[in-house]
Amino acid sequence: MISKLPLTQNINAARDPVSLDDYQANHGYAAARKAVHQMTPAECLKVVQDSGLRGRGGAGFPTGMKWSFVPMENVSEGHKYLICNADEMEPGTFKDRLLMECDPHQLIEGMILSAWTIQADVAYIFIRHEYHLASKLLQEAIDACYAKGYLGKDIFGSGFNLELYVHSSAGRYICGEETALISSLEGKRANPRAKPPFPQVSGLWGRPTIVNNVETLCNITHILRNGADWYKTLGRGEDHGTKLFGVSGRVNNPGCWELPMGTPIRELIEHHAGGMQAGYKLRGFLPGGASTDFLVEEHLDLAMDYDVIGKAGSRLGTGTMIILDDKTCPVGMTKNLVAFFAQESCGFCTPCRDGLPWSAQVLDDLETGNGIPADLNTLQNQVRFIGAIGNTHCALAPGAMEPLASAMKYFADDFQAHIDGKACPYSTAISSASESAGVN
Amino acid sequence: MPTIYIDDNPYEVTEGDNVLKACLSAGIDLPYFCWHPEMGSVGACRQCALVQFRDADDQHGRIVMGGMTPVSEGARFSMDGMKASEFRKNVVESLMLNHPHDCPVCAEGGECHLQDITVMVGHRSRRYRGKKTTHNNQYLGPLINHEMNRCITCYRCTRFYNDYAGGTDLSAQGAHDHVYFGRQQDGILESEFAGNLVEVCPTGVFTDKPLVNDYTRKWDLQSAPSICNGCALGCNIFPGERYGKLKRIHNRFNNEVNGYFLCDRGRYGANYVNDEKRAKFSGLRSDDGRYNAIESKHAIDTLASWCNNSVGLAAIGSPRASVETNYLLRRIVGGKNFNNGNGDHQASLIDQIAALMQSSSTITPSMRQIESADTVLILGEDVTNTAPRMALALRQSVRNLAKKMAADMRISEWQDEAVRVLAQDRLSPLYIISMTDTRLDDVAKETLRTSPSDIARFGFAIALELDPSLDSVDGFSASEKQLIKAIADDLKSAIKPLIVCGTGCQDLAVIQAAAAINRALNNSQSMLSYCLNEANSLGVSLMQDGSEASLSELCDRASHGQIETLLIAENDLFRRAPKPQIKALISNVKNLVVMDCVDTATLAQSSLALPSSSFAEAQGTLISSEARAQRFYPVYKPAEQRQSSSHWLTQLGQKMSLSGFDSLTTFDDITAACAADFPVLADIVEASTNHDFRYRGMKIPRQTHRNSGRTANNAGLSVHEPQQPIDDDTPFAYSMEGSNGKQPATLIPFVWAPGWNSNQSVHKFQADAGGALTGGTAGKRLFEATADGSETSHYQIPPAFEAEPDHWRLLPLYKIFGSDELSALSPAVNELTPMPFVIMSIEDAQSLAVVDGDGVILSSADTEISFEVSVNLSIPIGCLGYSVGVPGAPWLAPASSVRIVKDQTWINRKIAHKVSEIVTEAGVSNV
Amino acid sequence: MNQPIEKNSSSSKARSISPILTAAELAEIDHEISHAPTRSAVAIDALKIVQKHHRWVSDERLKGLADYLDMSTAELDGIATFYSLIYRKPVGEKVISLCDSVTCWIKGYAQLEQHISRQLGVGLGQTTADNRYTFLPTPCLGACDRAPVMMVGEDTHLDLTEDKINQILAIKGGQEQ
Ligand SMILES: Cc1cc2nc3c(=O)[nH]c(=O)nc-3n(C[C@H](O)[C@H](O)[C@H](O)COP(=O)(O)O)c2cc1C
Ligand code: SF4
Ligand code: FES
């Protein structure tokens, strides 16, 4: 009987890391061994395309389609690369860490399968510096695989070669943006690159490259292990498979759980997260991390599906939601979010580099009671200026405008109150110098 | 030619362009910052935004960056769509958040692209109430001023300095709104092209330091089209003047020659013209040896009588003087009494080059053509130091492989980063066989350092590899044979191979070897480029019919009392021959007459000194090393009695009532006469238009519309309003009245267009943004490759160099800052000029027991002088490189063999190193 | 008599191995270089290696490293200063990274920031007089379900309260002596 919650099937309550033996005891590496021996890359790609898997890194781009752009015939001399994006720095997001700290082999097998499908011979796991435990466990798991011949030359005796390296980053949220990540892997400043050309044709070192999120790659393991049809049975709604959903904020039981795609938001918050803490009411929430639009009570019964949340005016994003309660200042929260993005801007393009600090400045004025009525127009203008993909060089800045735009829509009264009352009506607001402090 | 629609108007645009370039070409003012016609697009500033519509029905459209969007048939855009204009306004508003708004004290003010765009988008009032980010500035050397607070983070500086010019000591640092552009620590910018930052930076972060220290706004500068005198490449420049002082040099776009960029010798090397010591009056030496100032008329009378009554009359011209000056001088004394002043050894090299250029079937490329080469072999030249701007062109040529790879992937060339990412560090082959390390080594596939005679031998060996029928050369090691084969193979498989040689190692065989390779290549597209030292080196060589005297002949005649009066124009003979020889010559002539714009050792010996005007105050034709004849025009009237050498000589000829001189009434007459006398120079008349050229009946103004207080310029000296000088010898007026824009390219005195006050306005003078000027290409090439095979192919293969015990073979080392006579006199360049030095191998240094910074006494046939030692990893053992022509270094016979001993009295200025460290240091720093 | 033929001069350039880089550091850096296409490709790893050994990257080490990687100090500093976790100024024995992102903000990290400042007598971006701690803000540490969160050195501390912080800082101190 195949688990309906495949991604976490091996993970226990104590979150002990799964050893290679335990992993193999539960069908581990069977799919990889089978694929490299019995399936052509084209067949593998077909399965992934049929599964309807959409990227779990935030953008929700169909994985099979992304892979299909990788040149397979008469490719010029040189490597192809697969990169696992384990930068997980989107505020409010804490799902990839779980997968890496608890079941590293699931990720490695997913990467072997993905590499085989696109015929990549070199792969990297780009992991944020702070994930020391995850890096250590991954490296041990990789060493074990090399020892067994699951990685390196002629893996599983198939003649297929795959080198896998862990690269620990040096900070900066922008490194999670796939082209910036590639610049960073090349040892450069992590400025994103213009697309086209897309990484699939000219990525790392100018070679065909695929970047996928940790969770996406873990899904690959099970899709190729159990097939597309099985995978499709997992979802509850439009989208297929399961997803790691999370809830943080003033709820009784914040956490991260694997649930079917399409699980209703209310179920997540009230059942899994145990509802709001005593004395706190729900004001709104960011459904999928810091760069998604606020949703509010009226949206509680929506299913956590990419297009459903999209139609509601937000994004599923990383699927880890942040709860705004009634005792927390929406303006303050928005300011914290925008200040984060301003601080993490790579500094390449104007709207982001200079526009975000300005937006943060205005929000800070509001928070500290120095706001003026014109500030609201300024903010609206900033949203138009920075908020659209294409206005900026990459998607960081538009992402930063999503919480701002939606906050001004749903919490307009709060913004007004800050100006009229020349102060923040919420007690929790303590402005902090921290956004500008740093050691480099 | 696809058609795109902008606000529903159709425009025919160039296939493969981006929309920004297309708009500018169509005359639509789409603002931009980070895009540059030579450097392409990166999409950093987001200023070039317009709205793109899916189709005619799409009402909303989306913002796109023109610079990042390729043109495509039928594509629809809008400039005015509220979205777009509001967006462009927001971009400027954001760029202004932290800008200091210090325009009144900013050297960029009045020619600032940021000011122009700010006005263009209509950003007026400030909404931001926060604090401004501020930065510390750095000391970047004598050429460039740094004011980081003005930065708008367009990344143009690092993209030019690092990506385009190959610099390594400037970088973008920090992140988010704290990005900083500077060095790791204060220090002199290392690139010889750093000065271009002044023009590349769209605002006042990098400004011209000498200008800043003696400031005038662009709108108050008087200027005229001119030619750089720094070397023989003939880069086009705009000198700017105010109050009789040359204030700065800006690039004058010429798509075939310098494009958008100059070298720092050219940009900063002309301030010598402001030197107070420059003579303003004629000086007649009295018996007590002192000079008495005399009237010009008196000077001419004296001179004429000397000439008419002399037993022997001779003259020496100059490769730094105009064709016309040399022509008149030669005509006055007659060919057999004339020497062109190149110096006998240099002359032998340049005459050979001139002969090859005229007879050879290979192309002598323009710099634009050099950029198109797909394989390059540099034979004996340290191009950065002998023909600096060409080094920048060669740097672009190695990127042709990347451009080809991109084209195969259908990535547009202007997608700058995409092209670089795709190619990574793959470069088209460039080989350097030189005497020592060069500044292009970092892009070389392979480098080999050896003596001039061996450089020639390698050249002949490569020719032999290509054409086995040639005489054999041998004695090469296995690895050397490999290299010879590799070079030959790459040259053979190249579509547009290029060989670069020149007078840099003062060796005839090297030049003949380069020509031999090109003949052996037998490729109609192959190119052979020659590096020459002086602005008119080629010109004076072409102006010969064989009757001329060599310098030593003249010395010989003088020693037999056959020369009573010797005329010298703009030449310091002590830079052309050994000191004793020149001393003797001078003492053997009765009347030494020297006309020059600077005070030289030769002028100091003259019996009569005539003050010539400098290039900035004179008119003339120069012939560049590409055989392009170009005219330079006076920017301002010379002070007092100064006048151009050609004026002095015309007056002399007339006073001597020499036939034909009466008819030389305008400068154009002189040029025409010269063209008539020398068939090879026939086309120099086409280097410019006639002096009576008018546009709609108007002269061309040297001053901008905004020139302020012109009539009160010297109110401090006299309340009488001076009349503007009259100029009836050129198409220009010393005035702001007239028209600037539609005239031929050679006649553009400055670039300015309504709304475009900065140098970016040049696109308003171009037919297509980034392309040739509407008025054509300045200058006229005198001849093209001839396929008649008449090329002289005789040569001798020199013997291999063998080091001789306690003797060293002299190798000439030219320095961009110091080796050129005139630029070295300019304060800023002078600051960067090294003291006379020699470089030697570690082995030789050890045998002499000297270390970096010690001194050695060099003694040759006729001199003994001390040089500072610099130990060098790459120079062959037994060879001694010395700084040619830098102030304080004597003329030394090429390839002569000298003795050196340690100078015990010398004080080592450099900190004493351990030998091991010297090794590595000398290896990285190229003296 | 000729100098040996040199392959692409940048790599043939005499590389000064500055004594400032220890054998241990060089060994780790060489390992990174062994599987990188160019020396400069390992710039970030190399900076982290140097920092691991010395806590921060001084100008001297930056220069030594740049030479070793065949790149200019300007270029390397451009990279070093881009990344927030490469320290170009001295830091204490342990860096305290307090998360200041959204969930920790909601859970009141600001009070904890002030508490820590009081305890250590230094503000954000500063180092304690005894040079034991440098106190820095950090973006989301990916443990929002257990906010507020901070890291001390390589250890992550969850569900922070003022008491818990007191213990942590005390205990840490104890361990170091
Ligand atoms: C500013 C920014 C930060 C990002 N950070 C991450 C990240 O930390 N992890 C991640 O997987 N994707 C991140 N992404 C998305 C990646 O760019 C990329 O879309 C994703 O890794 C693709 O993987 P997927 O298709 O499997 O989702 C980020 C995107 C942006 C614009
Ligand atoms: S939006 Fe622009 S500045 Fe911001 S991170 Fe992306 S590229 Fe950098
Ligand atoms: S000029 Fe278009 S983005 Fe800068």
Coordinates of C-alpha atoms and ligand atoms in Angstrom, one line a residue, chain B residues 32-35 43-48, ligand 3:
Chain B
Y32 CA 18.3 55.8 -21.2
F33 CA 21.3 55.5 -18.9
C34 CA 22.9 52.1 -18.9
W35 CA 22.7 51.3 -22.6
G43 CA 18.7 46.5 -18.4
A44 CA 20.0 47.9 -15.1
C45 CA 18.6 51.5 -15.0
R46 CA 15.1 50.6 -16.4
Q47 CA 15.0 54.1 -17.9
C48 CA 14.3 53.1 -21.6
Ligands
FES3 S1 18.9 51.9 -20.8 FE1 17.3 50.6 -20.8 S2 17.5 49.6 -19.0 FE2 19.1 51.0 -18.9

